C-alpha cells in the first residue's frame, strides 16, 4: 500500500484575496487544540453554542428564530393586504360551496373538485372512490389547495420565508391527512377486517421496536452489505490516507484506454451508490468498456476529525488521488467525474488546477452536481443564516453532523413517501419492509465534519462564493471560467437535491465545450440508470464555448428526447477523451481488496 499522503501546513482560511482579515464565512469553529469557539471579533460564544445545541435536541435542529421570522414576515404582509384577505376569504367560501355540492352529487355523476398531484399516492386505491371516503379525501385536498395559496402568494413576503411557511403548512396538513388514521382510511379498515385486527397488533409491535432502536441510537440494519451483496466489482485499495481510500478496479480485458478515470463521489453518503449490484453498477459498466476506473472511498468522520476543512477534502481527496494515479500509471492526463457534492469539490479542484497551470485533467464530468447555489432545490428550506448557525451549534458539540440529523431533513422534504406512507404500510397495514440495494445504501449514511460542513454551508449555499469567483482554494480565489477542459454535465429531471436547472448553470459560468445530458429520474435513481431499465429516457446536446446561451426551458423544448439509459452516451463521450488502448497498469503488491475498510465504518 502506498504511504500516507498528507497536505502541507493548512492555510488560514480567513484572509481574503487581498490579504485582509475577515470573518470565516460566518462560521464559528474550534481551532487547533483550544476547546472554545471562536467567531469574528475574537469573542467566545461557548454558552451560546451550548444553549443552541440543547435547543436543537428539542426542535430537531430546526431554528425557532428562522421559523418565527418566516411566520412573522408572512403574517405581517397578510395583515397589510386587505385585497389578499378578501381573496382568501372568497376562495374559502367557494371551496366550501364546491365541497358541499360534491357531497350532494351522486357518486356516478360527481366530478372531483381537486385532482391530487402526480406524486401524491395516498388516495389511489379504488376504496377511496366510495362514500364517504371520496368526500373526506376531496375535503382534505381542497384544504391543502387553499393553504398553498394562502402561504405562497402573499405580496411582499421574502421568497425564502414564503417557501418555509408553505412547507410548514404542508407538514401540518400531512399530519392530519385522512389516510393516516384507521377511522378515516378505508384501505386500513379493509385490512383490519381481513386480518381480524392483527395488522394493528403487529404494526404496534413493529413501531415499538423501531422506537426502541431510535432511542438507543442503533443504526438501521443494512441488508445489502458492501463487499458481499453490493460494491462487489473486483479491485484493490491502492492508496490510503487519513481521509480516503483510493480503489482501482481490475481490468476485464487485455487492454484499456490509456487515460484513466477518477470518480469522486459525495462524502455525505458512501461511494457504492455507483457500484451497487452487478446489474446496476456504473463502475462495472465502465470497467467492462475498457476504462481504468479509480474510485475515492471517503472515511466516515469521527469527533476528532472536527477540524477537517473543505480544502483538506480537496487536497487529501482529489489532489492526493490524482497524484497516486499519475505515480501508478504514468498517465499524463486523467478523466475525472464527480457525483453530487463530489462534483462540486471536483469543480473547485479543477478551477484551482487551471489557476495553477496544472494540466493533468483531460476532461471533467459532473453528475447531478451544482456549482451555483442560488437555486439549490428544496434543501434551501433548511439553509439560511439563522438555521445554519443553529446547526453549527449541534455540530460544534458533537464534532460532526450526525447521520440522523441529515436523514431527518431529507425525510421532511419527502414526508409523504418517507414518513407517512411508511407509517401506513408498516404500522397500519402490516406490510413487509421493501428492500433494494438502493434503499439499503440510502440507510447507510455517513457523518460530516464540523468545520468542513460549516464552510460548505456558508461559502457555497449562503455566499455562493464559487459561482462569484470568491471561493478560496489554498488561500487564493478560484474561478470556474479558468476551466478549459471539456465538460459533461448530467442533470436528472425530478432531482430535489440538485435541480437540473441549477446543474445547467455550469454552462454560463465556464468558457469551454459542455455536453449537457438531462435524464429521467431523480437524484439517485436518475444516475443509477443502467441500459435495459424500463421507462428511461434522456436528452443530450453540445454547447460550444462560442455558442450563444440558451436558457434551460428552451433547451428542454428544443433538444429531442431519446429512449433508454444515458450511460452509453456518456461512455461514448468519455471514449473521445480516453486515448488509445494500452496494456493495463501493473498490479500493486500487498494491497487490500476493494471495497476497503473505510466504507465499512459506522
Short mmCIF file of N, CA and C in Angstrom, two decimals, residues 34-202:
data_model
loop_
_atom_site.label_atom_id
_atom_site.label_comp_id
_atom_site.label_asym_id
_atom_site.label_seq_id
_atom_site.Cartn_x
_atom_site.Cartn_y
_atom_site.Cartn_z
N UNK A 34 -7.72 24.25 21.08
CA UNK A 34 -8.48 25.03 22.06
C UNK A 34 -9.91 24.55 22.09
N UNK A 35 -10.44 24.30 23.26
CA UNK A 35 -11.79 23.79 23.40
C UNK A 35 -12.78 24.91 23.64
N UNK A 36 -12.63 26.00 22.93
CA UNK A 36 -13.64 27.04 22.98
C UNK A 36 -13.83 27.58 21.58
N UNK A 37 -15.01 28.11 21.33
CA UNK A 37 -15.35 28.53 19.97
C UNK A 37 -14.85 29.93 19.70
N UNK A 38 -14.48 30.17 18.44
CA UNK A 38 -14.02 31.48 18.01
C UNK A 38 -14.92 31.97 16.89
N UNK A 39 -15.25 33.23 16.89
CA UNK A 39 -16.01 33.84 15.81
C UNK A 39 -15.36 35.17 15.47
N UNK A 40 -15.94 35.83 14.47
CA UNK A 40 -15.41 37.13 14.06
C UNK A 40 -15.41 38.08 15.26
N UNK A 41 -14.32 38.81 15.39
CA UNK A 41 -14.20 39.72 16.51
C UNK A 41 -13.51 39.11 17.71
N UNK A 42 -13.24 37.76 17.66
CA UNK A 42 -12.48 37.13 18.72
C UNK A 42 -13.27 36.77 19.95
N UNK A 43 -14.60 37.04 19.98
CA UNK A 43 -15.37 36.75 21.17
C UNK A 43 -15.64 35.27 21.34
N UNK A 44 -15.82 34.84 22.60
CA UNK A 44 -16.14 33.46 22.88
C UNK A 44 -17.66 33.34 23.01
N UNK A 45 -18.22 32.28 22.41
CA UNK A 45 -19.66 32.10 22.44
C UNK A 45 -19.99 30.69 22.94
N UNK A 46 -19.17 30.21 23.87
CA UNK A 46 -19.36 28.86 24.38
C UNK A 46 -20.77 28.67 24.93
N UNK A 47 -21.25 29.59 25.75
CA UNK A 47 -22.57 29.46 26.35
C UNK A 47 -23.66 29.47 25.29
N UNK A 48 -23.50 30.33 24.30
CA UNK A 48 -24.49 30.38 23.22
C UNK A 48 -24.59 29.04 22.51
N UNK A 49 -23.45 28.46 22.18
CA UNK A 49 -23.46 27.21 21.44
C UNK A 49 -24.04 26.07 22.28
N UNK A 50 -23.70 26.06 23.58
CA UNK A 50 -24.26 25.03 24.45
C UNK A 50 -25.79 25.15 24.49
N UNK A 51 -26.29 26.38 24.64
CA UNK A 51 -27.74 26.59 24.68
C UNK A 51 -28.39 26.18 23.37
N UNK A 52 -27.80 26.60 22.25
CA UNK A 52 -28.40 26.29 20.95
C UNK A 52 -28.36 24.79 20.68
N UNK A 53 -27.27 24.14 21.08
CA UNK A 53 -27.20 22.69 20.88
C UNK A 53 -28.28 21.98 21.71
N UNK A 54 -28.53 22.47 22.91
CA UNK A 54 -29.59 21.88 23.75
C UNK A 54 -30.96 22.11 23.12
N UNK A 55 -31.18 23.33 22.63
CA UNK A 55 -32.46 23.61 21.96
C UNK A 55 -32.63 22.74 20.72
N UNK A 56 -31.51 22.49 20.02
CA UNK A 56 -31.59 21.69 18.81
C UNK A 56 -32.11 20.29 19.06
N UNK A 57 -31.78 19.74 20.23
CA UNK A 57 -32.28 18.40 20.55
C UNK A 57 -33.79 18.41 20.75
N UNK A 58 -34.34 19.56 21.13
CA UNK A 58 -35.78 19.66 21.34
C UNK A 58 -36.53 19.97 20.05
N UNK A 59 -35.86 20.63 19.11
CA UNK A 59 -36.55 21.09 17.90
C UNK A 59 -36.15 20.32 16.65
N UNK A 60 -35.38 19.25 16.82
CA UNK A 60 -34.92 18.53 15.63
C UNK A 60 -33.93 19.35 14.83
N UNK A 61 -33.18 20.24 15.51
CA UNK A 61 -32.18 21.11 14.88
C UNK A 61 -32.78 22.09 13.89
N UNK A 62 -34.05 22.39 14.05
CA UNK A 62 -34.67 23.48 13.30
C UNK A 62 -34.63 24.74 14.17
N UNK A 63 -34.22 25.85 13.60
CA UNK A 63 -34.07 27.09 14.34
C UNK A 63 -35.42 27.71 14.64
N UNK A 64 -35.82 27.86 15.89
CA UNK A 64 -37.07 28.55 16.19
C UNK A 64 -37.07 29.98 15.67
N UNK A 65 -35.90 30.63 15.69
CA UNK A 65 -35.83 32.00 15.19
C UNK A 65 -36.12 32.06 13.69
N UNK A 66 -35.57 31.12 12.93
CA UNK A 66 -35.81 31.09 11.49
C UNK A 66 -37.29 30.86 11.18
N UNK A 67 -37.89 29.91 11.89
CA UNK A 67 -39.31 29.64 11.68
C UNK A 67 -40.16 30.83 12.11
N UNK A 68 -39.78 31.44 13.24
CA UNK A 68 -40.53 32.60 13.72
C UNK A 68 -40.45 33.78 12.77
N UNK A 69 -39.25 34.04 12.22
CA UNK A 69 -39.11 35.16 11.28
C UNK A 69 -39.92 34.92 10.01
N UNK A 70 -39.93 33.68 9.55
CA UNK A 70 -40.71 33.36 8.35
C UNK A 70 -42.19 33.57 8.59
N UNK A 71 -42.69 33.07 9.72
CA UNK A 71 -44.11 33.24 10.03
C UNK A 71 -44.46 34.71 10.22
N UNK A 72 -43.59 35.46 10.93
CA UNK A 72 -43.88 36.88 11.18
C UNK A 72 -43.91 37.67 9.88
N UNK A 73 -42.96 37.37 8.98
CA UNK A 73 -42.93 38.04 7.67
C UNK A 73 -44.24 37.78 6.92
N UNK A 74 -44.66 36.53 6.88
CA UNK A 74 -45.90 36.18 6.18
C UNK A 74 -47.13 36.82 6.84
N UNK A 75 -47.22 36.72 8.18
CA UNK A 75 -48.39 37.23 8.88
C UNK A 75 -48.50 38.76 8.75
N UNK A 76 -47.39 39.46 8.87
CA UNK A 76 -47.41 40.92 8.76
C UNK A 76 -47.89 41.37 7.38
N UNK A 77 -47.35 40.74 6.34
CA UNK A 77 -47.74 41.15 4.99
C UNK A 77 -49.18 40.75 4.68
N UNK A 78 -49.62 39.65 5.25
CA UNK A 78 -51.03 39.27 5.05
C UNK A 78 -51.95 40.27 5.74
N UNK A 79 -51.58 40.72 6.95
CA UNK A 79 -52.41 41.69 7.66
C UNK A 79 -52.45 43.02 6.92
N UNK A 80 -51.40 43.35 6.15
CA UNK A 80 -51.35 44.62 5.41
C UNK A 80 -51.92 44.48 4.00
N UNK A 81 -52.57 43.36 3.73
CA UNK A 81 -53.07 43.12 2.37
C UNK A 81 -54.56 42.81 2.41
N UNK A 82 -55.41 43.85 2.51
CA UNK A 82 -56.86 43.58 2.59
C UNK A 82 -57.40 42.89 1.33
N UNK A 83 -56.84 43.21 0.17
CA UNK A 83 -57.30 42.52 -1.04
C UNK A 83 -57.00 41.03 -0.97
N UNK A 84 -55.83 40.69 -0.46
CA UNK A 84 -55.47 39.28 -0.35
C UNK A 84 -56.36 38.59 0.67
N UNK A 85 -56.65 39.26 1.78
CA UNK A 85 -57.55 38.68 2.77
C UNK A 85 -58.92 38.41 2.16
N UNK A 86 -59.41 39.38 1.39
CA UNK A 86 -60.71 39.21 0.74
C UNK A 86 -60.68 38.06 -0.25
N UNK A 87 -59.57 37.97 -1.01
CA UNK A 87 -59.44 36.88 -1.99
C UNK A 87 -59.43 35.52 -1.30
N UNK A 88 -58.69 35.41 -0.19
CA UNK A 88 -58.63 34.13 0.50
C UNK A 88 -59.97 33.79 1.15
N UNK A 89 -60.65 34.80 1.70
CA UNK A 89 -61.98 34.54 2.28
C UNK A 89 -62.95 34.07 1.21
N UNK A 90 -62.90 34.72 0.05
CA UNK A 90 -63.76 34.31 -1.06
C UNK A 90 -63.45 32.90 -1.51
N UNK A 91 -62.14 32.59 -1.62
CA UNK A 91 -61.73 31.24 -2.01
C UNK A 91 -62.23 30.20 -1.01
N UNK A 92 -62.18 30.55 0.29
CA UNK A 92 -62.64 29.61 1.31
C UNK A 92 -64.13 29.33 1.18
N UNK A 93 -64.91 30.39 0.97
CA UNK A 93 -66.36 30.22 0.80
C UNK A 93 -66.67 29.39 -0.45
N UNK A 94 -65.99 29.72 -1.55
CA UNK A 94 -66.22 28.96 -2.79
C UNK A 94 -65.79 27.51 -2.62
N UNK A 95 -64.70 27.29 -1.89
CA UNK A 95 -64.26 25.92 -1.65
C UNK A 95 -65.29 25.12 -0.86
N UNK A 96 -65.87 25.76 0.18
CA UNK A 96 -66.92 25.09 0.94
C UNK A 96 -68.11 24.79 0.05
N UNK A 97 -68.47 25.73 -0.79
CA UNK A 97 -69.61 25.51 -1.69
C UNK A 97 -69.35 24.34 -2.64
N UNK A 98 -68.14 24.28 -3.18
CA UNK A 98 -67.80 23.17 -4.09
C UNK A 98 -67.86 21.84 -3.37
N UNK A 99 -67.37 21.83 -2.13
CA UNK A 99 -67.35 20.57 -1.39
C UNK A 99 -68.76 20.12 -1.01
N UNK A 100 -69.61 21.09 -0.56
CA UNK A 100 -70.99 20.75 -0.22
C UNK A 100 -71.76 20.26 -1.44
N UNK A 101 -71.53 20.91 -2.58
CA UNK A 101 -72.16 20.45 -3.81
C UNK A 101 -71.68 19.06 -4.19
N UNK A 102 -70.41 18.78 -3.94
CA UNK A 102 -69.85 17.46 -4.22
C UNK A 102 -70.49 16.41 -3.31
N UNK A 103 -70.77 16.80 -2.05
CA UNK A 103 -71.41 15.88 -1.12
C UNK A 103 -72.80 15.50 -1.60
N UNK A 104 -73.49 16.46 -2.19
CA UNK A 104 -74.88 16.23 -2.59
C UNK A 104 -75.02 15.56 -3.95
N UNK A 105 -73.92 15.43 -4.69
CA UNK A 105 -73.99 14.86 -6.03
C UNK A 105 -73.82 13.35 -5.97
N UNK A 106 -74.66 12.56 -6.66
CA UNK A 106 -74.49 11.10 -6.69
C UNK A 106 -73.10 10.71 -7.18
N UNK A 107 -72.60 9.62 -6.66
CA UNK A 107 -71.22 9.22 -6.95
C UNK A 107 -70.97 9.07 -8.44
N UNK A 108 -71.95 8.55 -9.18
CA UNK A 108 -71.74 8.32 -10.61
C UNK A 108 -71.64 9.62 -11.40
N UNK A 109 -72.21 10.70 -10.88
CA UNK A 109 -72.21 11.98 -11.60
C UNK A 109 -71.19 12.98 -11.06
N UNK A 110 -70.58 12.65 -9.92
CA UNK A 110 -69.68 13.61 -9.27
C UNK A 110 -68.36 13.72 -10.02
N UNK A 111 -67.89 14.96 -10.15
CA UNK A 111 -66.57 15.24 -10.72
C UNK A 111 -65.70 15.79 -9.60
N UNK A 112 -64.56 15.17 -9.38
CA UNK A 112 -63.69 15.58 -8.28
C UNK A 112 -63.28 17.04 -8.44
N UNK A 113 -63.52 17.88 -7.41
CA UNK A 113 -63.09 19.29 -7.50
C UNK A 113 -61.58 19.45 -7.62
N UNK A 114 -60.82 18.54 -7.00
CA UNK A 114 -59.36 18.64 -6.99
C UNK A 114 -58.78 17.29 -7.36
N UNK A 115 -57.77 17.31 -8.21
CA UNK A 115 -57.02 16.09 -8.51
C UNK A 115 -55.70 16.13 -7.75
N UNK A 116 -55.34 15.04 -7.09
CA UNK A 116 -54.05 15.03 -6.37
C UNK A 116 -52.89 15.23 -7.35
N UNK A 117 -51.79 15.74 -6.82
CA UNK A 117 -50.58 15.85 -7.63
C UNK A 117 -50.12 14.46 -8.05
N UNK A 118 -49.37 14.40 -9.13
CA UNK A 118 -48.96 13.11 -9.69
C UNK A 118 -48.19 12.27 -8.67
N UNK A 119 -47.40 12.93 -7.82
CA UNK A 119 -46.58 12.18 -6.86
C UNK A 119 -47.34 11.81 -5.59
N UNK A 120 -48.58 12.28 -5.44
CA UNK A 120 -49.38 12.00 -4.25
C UNK A 120 -50.17 10.71 -4.47
N UNK A 121 -49.73 9.64 -3.81
CA UNK A 121 -50.34 8.31 -3.99
C UNK A 121 -51.25 7.91 -2.83
N UNK A 122 -51.62 8.85 -1.97
CA UNK A 122 -52.36 8.48 -0.76
C UNK A 122 -53.77 7.99 -1.05
N UNK A 123 -54.37 8.48 -2.15
CA UNK A 123 -55.78 8.18 -2.40
C UNK A 123 -55.99 7.43 -3.72
N UNK A 124 -55.00 6.65 -4.14
CA UNK A 124 -55.11 5.97 -5.44
C UNK A 124 -55.89 4.66 -5.34
N UNK A 125 -55.99 4.08 -4.16
CA UNK A 125 -56.72 2.81 -4.04
C UNK A 125 -58.20 3.02 -4.40
N UNK A 126 -58.81 2.10 -5.14
CA UNK A 126 -60.23 2.25 -5.53
C UNK A 126 -61.17 2.41 -4.34
N UNK A 127 -60.75 1.96 -3.16
CA UNK A 127 -61.62 2.09 -1.99
C UNK A 127 -61.94 3.55 -1.68
N UNK A 128 -61.06 4.45 -2.07
CA UNK A 128 -61.30 5.87 -1.82
C UNK A 128 -62.39 6.45 -2.73
N UNK A 129 -62.85 5.72 -3.72
CA UNK A 129 -63.88 6.23 -4.63
C UNK A 129 -65.28 6.08 -4.06
N UNK A 130 -65.41 5.31 -2.98
CA UNK A 130 -66.74 5.10 -2.39
C UNK A 130 -67.02 6.16 -1.34
N UNK A 131 -68.28 6.38 -1.06
CA UNK A 131 -68.68 7.31 0.01
C UNK A 131 -68.51 6.61 1.35
N UNK A 132 -68.14 7.32 2.42
CA UNK A 132 -67.87 8.76 2.47
C UNK A 132 -66.40 9.11 2.26
N UNK A 133 -65.60 8.11 1.82
CA UNK A 133 -64.15 8.30 1.76
C UNK A 133 -63.76 9.29 0.67
N UNK A 134 -64.50 9.28 -0.44
CA UNK A 134 -64.14 10.22 -1.51
C UNK A 134 -64.39 11.66 -1.06
N UNK A 135 -65.46 11.87 -0.26
CA UNK A 135 -65.74 13.22 0.24
C UNK A 135 -64.66 13.67 1.23
N UNK A 136 -64.22 12.73 2.06
CA UNK A 136 -63.15 13.07 3.00
C UNK A 136 -61.88 13.46 2.28
N UNK A 137 -61.48 12.66 1.29
CA UNK A 137 -60.23 12.95 0.58
C UNK A 137 -60.32 14.26 -0.18
N UNK A 138 -61.49 14.53 -0.79
CA UNK A 138 -61.62 15.78 -1.53
C UNK A 138 -61.65 16.98 -0.60
N UNK A 139 -62.25 16.84 0.57
CA UNK A 139 -62.22 17.94 1.54
C UNK A 139 -60.81 18.25 1.99
N UNK A 140 -60.00 17.20 2.19
CA UNK A 140 -58.61 17.41 2.58
C UNK A 140 -57.83 18.09 1.46
N UNK A 141 -58.00 17.64 0.22
CA UNK A 141 -57.26 18.22 -0.90
C UNK A 141 -57.67 19.67 -1.15
N UNK A 142 -58.94 20.00 -0.95
CA UNK A 142 -59.37 21.39 -1.09
C UNK A 142 -58.72 22.26 -0.01
N UNK A 143 -58.64 21.75 1.22
CA UNK A 143 -57.96 22.50 2.29
C UNK A 143 -56.48 22.68 1.97
N UNK A 144 -55.86 21.62 1.47
CA UNK A 144 -54.45 21.70 1.11
C UNK A 144 -54.23 22.74 0.02
N UNK A 145 -55.11 22.77 -0.97
CA UNK A 145 -55.01 23.74 -2.06
C UNK A 145 -55.15 25.17 -1.54
N UNK A 146 -56.12 25.39 -0.63
CA UNK A 146 -56.33 26.73 -0.09
C UNK A 146 -55.12 27.20 0.70
N UNK A 147 -54.57 26.34 1.54
CA UNK A 147 -53.43 26.75 2.35
C UNK A 147 -52.20 27.02 1.48
N UNK A 148 -52.07 26.31 0.38
CA UNK A 148 -50.95 26.61 -0.52
C UNK A 148 -51.09 28.02 -1.07
N UNK A 149 -52.28 28.38 -1.49
CA UNK A 149 -52.49 29.75 -1.98
C UNK A 149 -52.28 30.79 -0.89
N UNK A 150 -52.71 30.46 0.32
CA UNK A 150 -52.61 31.42 1.41
C UNK A 150 -51.17 31.68 1.81
N UNK A 151 -50.31 30.70 1.71
CA UNK A 151 -48.93 30.85 2.19
C UNK A 151 -47.95 31.23 1.10
N UNK A 152 -48.26 30.99 -0.15
CA UNK A 152 -47.27 31.16 -1.21
C UNK A 152 -47.50 32.36 -2.12
N UNK A 153 -48.61 33.06 -1.95
CA UNK A 153 -48.92 34.14 -2.90
C UNK A 153 -49.21 35.47 -2.21
N UNK A 154 -48.64 35.69 -1.03
CA UNK A 154 -48.85 36.95 -0.32
C UNK A 154 -47.79 37.95 -0.78
N UNK A 155 -48.23 39.08 -1.25
CA UNK A 155 -47.34 40.10 -1.81
C UNK A 155 -46.38 40.63 -0.74
N UNK A 156 -45.08 40.73 -1.11
CA UNK A 156 -44.09 41.35 -0.25
C UNK A 156 -43.33 40.39 0.64
N UNK A 157 -43.78 39.15 0.77
CA UNK A 157 -43.08 38.19 1.63
C UNK A 157 -41.80 37.73 0.94
N UNK A 158 -40.71 37.68 1.67
CA UNK A 158 -39.46 37.19 1.11
C UNK A 158 -39.66 35.77 0.57
N UNK A 159 -39.15 35.49 -0.63
CA UNK A 159 -39.38 34.16 -1.22
C UNK A 159 -38.98 33.02 -0.31
N UNK A 160 -37.84 33.15 0.38
CA UNK A 160 -37.43 32.07 1.28
C UNK A 160 -38.42 31.88 2.42
N UNK A 161 -38.91 32.99 2.98
CA UNK A 161 -39.89 32.89 4.06
C UNK A 161 -41.19 32.29 3.56
N UNK A 162 -41.60 32.67 2.35
CA UNK A 162 -42.83 32.08 1.79
C UNK A 162 -42.67 30.58 1.61
N UNK A 163 -41.50 30.16 1.15
CA UNK A 163 -41.26 28.72 0.97
C UNK A 163 -41.31 27.99 2.32
N UNK A 164 -40.73 28.60 3.34
CA UNK A 164 -40.70 27.96 4.66
C UNK A 164 -42.11 27.84 5.22
N UNK A 165 -42.90 28.92 5.14
CA UNK A 165 -44.27 28.89 5.67
C UNK A 165 -45.11 27.87 4.89
N UNK A 166 -44.96 27.83 3.57
CA UNK A 166 -45.68 26.85 2.77
C UNK A 166 -45.29 25.44 3.16
N UNK A 167 -44.01 25.22 3.38
CA UNK A 167 -43.51 23.91 3.77
C UNK A 167 -44.08 23.49 5.13
N UNK A 168 -44.05 24.40 6.11
CA UNK A 168 -44.56 24.08 7.44
C UNK A 168 -46.07 23.80 7.37
N UNK A 169 -46.80 24.60 6.61
CA UNK A 169 -48.24 24.36 6.47
C UNK A 169 -48.51 23.00 5.86
N UNK A 170 -47.71 22.62 4.86
CA UNK A 170 -47.90 21.32 4.24
C UNK A 170 -47.61 20.19 5.22
N UNK A 171 -46.55 20.36 6.05
CA UNK A 171 -46.24 19.33 7.03
C UNK A 171 -47.36 19.17 8.04
N UNK A 172 -47.93 20.28 8.49
CA UNK A 172 -49.01 20.21 9.47
C UNK A 172 -50.25 19.56 8.87
N UNK A 173 -50.55 19.88 7.62
CA UNK A 173 -51.70 19.25 6.97
C UNK A 173 -51.47 17.77 6.76
N UNK A 174 -50.26 17.40 6.39
CA UNK A 174 -49.96 15.97 6.17
C UNK A 174 -50.16 15.17 7.45
N UNK A 175 -49.96 15.81 8.60
CA UNK A 175 -50.16 15.10 9.87
C UNK A 175 -51.61 14.67 10.06
N UNK A 176 -52.55 15.44 9.52
CA UNK A 176 -53.97 15.15 9.75
C UNK A 176 -54.66 14.62 8.50
N UNK A 177 -53.89 14.16 7.51
CA UNK A 177 -54.50 13.59 6.31
C UNK A 177 -55.35 12.38 6.67
N UNK A 178 -56.52 12.21 6.06
CA UNK A 178 -57.38 11.06 6.40
C UNK A 178 -56.73 9.71 6.15
N UNK A 179 -55.70 9.66 5.31
CA UNK A 179 -55.02 8.39 5.06
C UNK A 179 -54.22 7.91 6.26
N UNK A 180 -54.00 8.78 7.26
CA UNK A 180 -53.14 8.43 8.39
C UNK A 180 -53.87 7.73 9.53
N UNK A 181 -55.17 7.64 9.47
CA UNK A 181 -55.93 7.17 10.63
C UNK A 181 -56.82 5.99 10.27
N UNK A 182 -56.97 5.10 11.23
CA UNK A 182 -57.78 3.90 11.00
C UNK A 182 -59.23 4.26 10.69
N UNK A 183 -59.76 5.25 11.42
CA UNK A 183 -61.18 5.58 11.28
C UNK A 183 -61.51 6.28 9.98
N UNK A 184 -60.51 6.81 9.29
CA UNK A 184 -60.78 7.57 8.06
C UNK A 184 -60.08 6.99 6.84
N UNK A 185 -59.51 5.80 6.95
CA UNK A 185 -58.82 5.17 5.82
C UNK A 185 -59.50 3.84 5.49
N UNK A 186 -60.21 3.77 4.38
CA UNK A 186 -60.91 2.53 4.05
C UNK A 186 -59.97 1.36 3.75
N UNK A 187 -58.77 1.66 3.29
CA UNK A 187 -57.81 0.60 3.00
C UNK A 187 -57.38 -0.09 4.30
N UNK A 188 -57.14 0.69 5.34
CA UNK A 188 -56.77 0.11 6.64
C UNK A 188 -57.94 -0.66 7.22
N UNK A 189 -59.13 -0.13 7.11
CA UNK A 189 -60.31 -0.83 7.65
C UNK A 189 -60.51 -2.16 6.94
N UNK A 190 -60.27 -2.20 5.65
CA UNK A 190 -60.36 -3.47 4.92
C UNK A 190 -59.33 -4.47 5.43
N UNK A 191 -58.11 -3.99 5.73
CA UNK A 191 -57.08 -4.88 6.26
C UNK A 191 -57.44 -5.37 7.66
N UNK A 192 -58.07 -4.51 8.47
CA UNK A 192 -58.50 -4.91 9.81
C UNK A 192 -59.51 -6.04 9.74
N UNK A 193 -60.49 -5.92 8.84
CA UNK A 193 -61.50 -6.96 8.68
C UNK A 193 -60.88 -8.26 8.17
N UNK A 194 -59.92 -8.15 7.26
CA UNK A 194 -59.32 -9.35 6.67
C UNK A 194 -58.43 -10.09 7.67
N UNK A 195 -57.77 -9.36 8.57
CA UNK A 195 -56.82 -10.00 9.50
C UNK A 195 -57.34 -10.13 10.91
N UNK A 196 -58.57 -9.69 11.13
CA UNK A 196 -59.10 -9.72 12.49
C UNK A 196 -58.39 -8.76 13.43
N UNK A 197 -57.82 -7.71 12.89
CA UNK A 197 -57.15 -6.71 13.69
C UNK A 197 -55.68 -6.99 13.96
N UNK A 198 -55.17 -8.12 13.47
CA UNK A 198 -53.77 -8.45 13.73
C UNK A 198 -52.80 -7.50 13.02
N UNK A 199 -53.24 -6.86 11.94
CA UNK A 199 -52.37 -5.89 11.28
C UNK A 199 -52.03 -4.73 12.22
N UNK A 200 -52.99 -4.33 13.05
CA UNK A 200 -52.72 -3.25 14.00
C UNK A 200 -51.86 -3.73 15.16
N UNK A 201 -52.08 -4.96 15.60
CA UNK A 201 -51.25 -5.51 16.68
C UNK A 201 -49.80 -5.64 16.23
N UNK A 202 -49.60 -6.25 15.07
CA UNK A 202 -48.25 -6.42 14.55
C UNK A 202 -47.59 -5.07 14.25
#
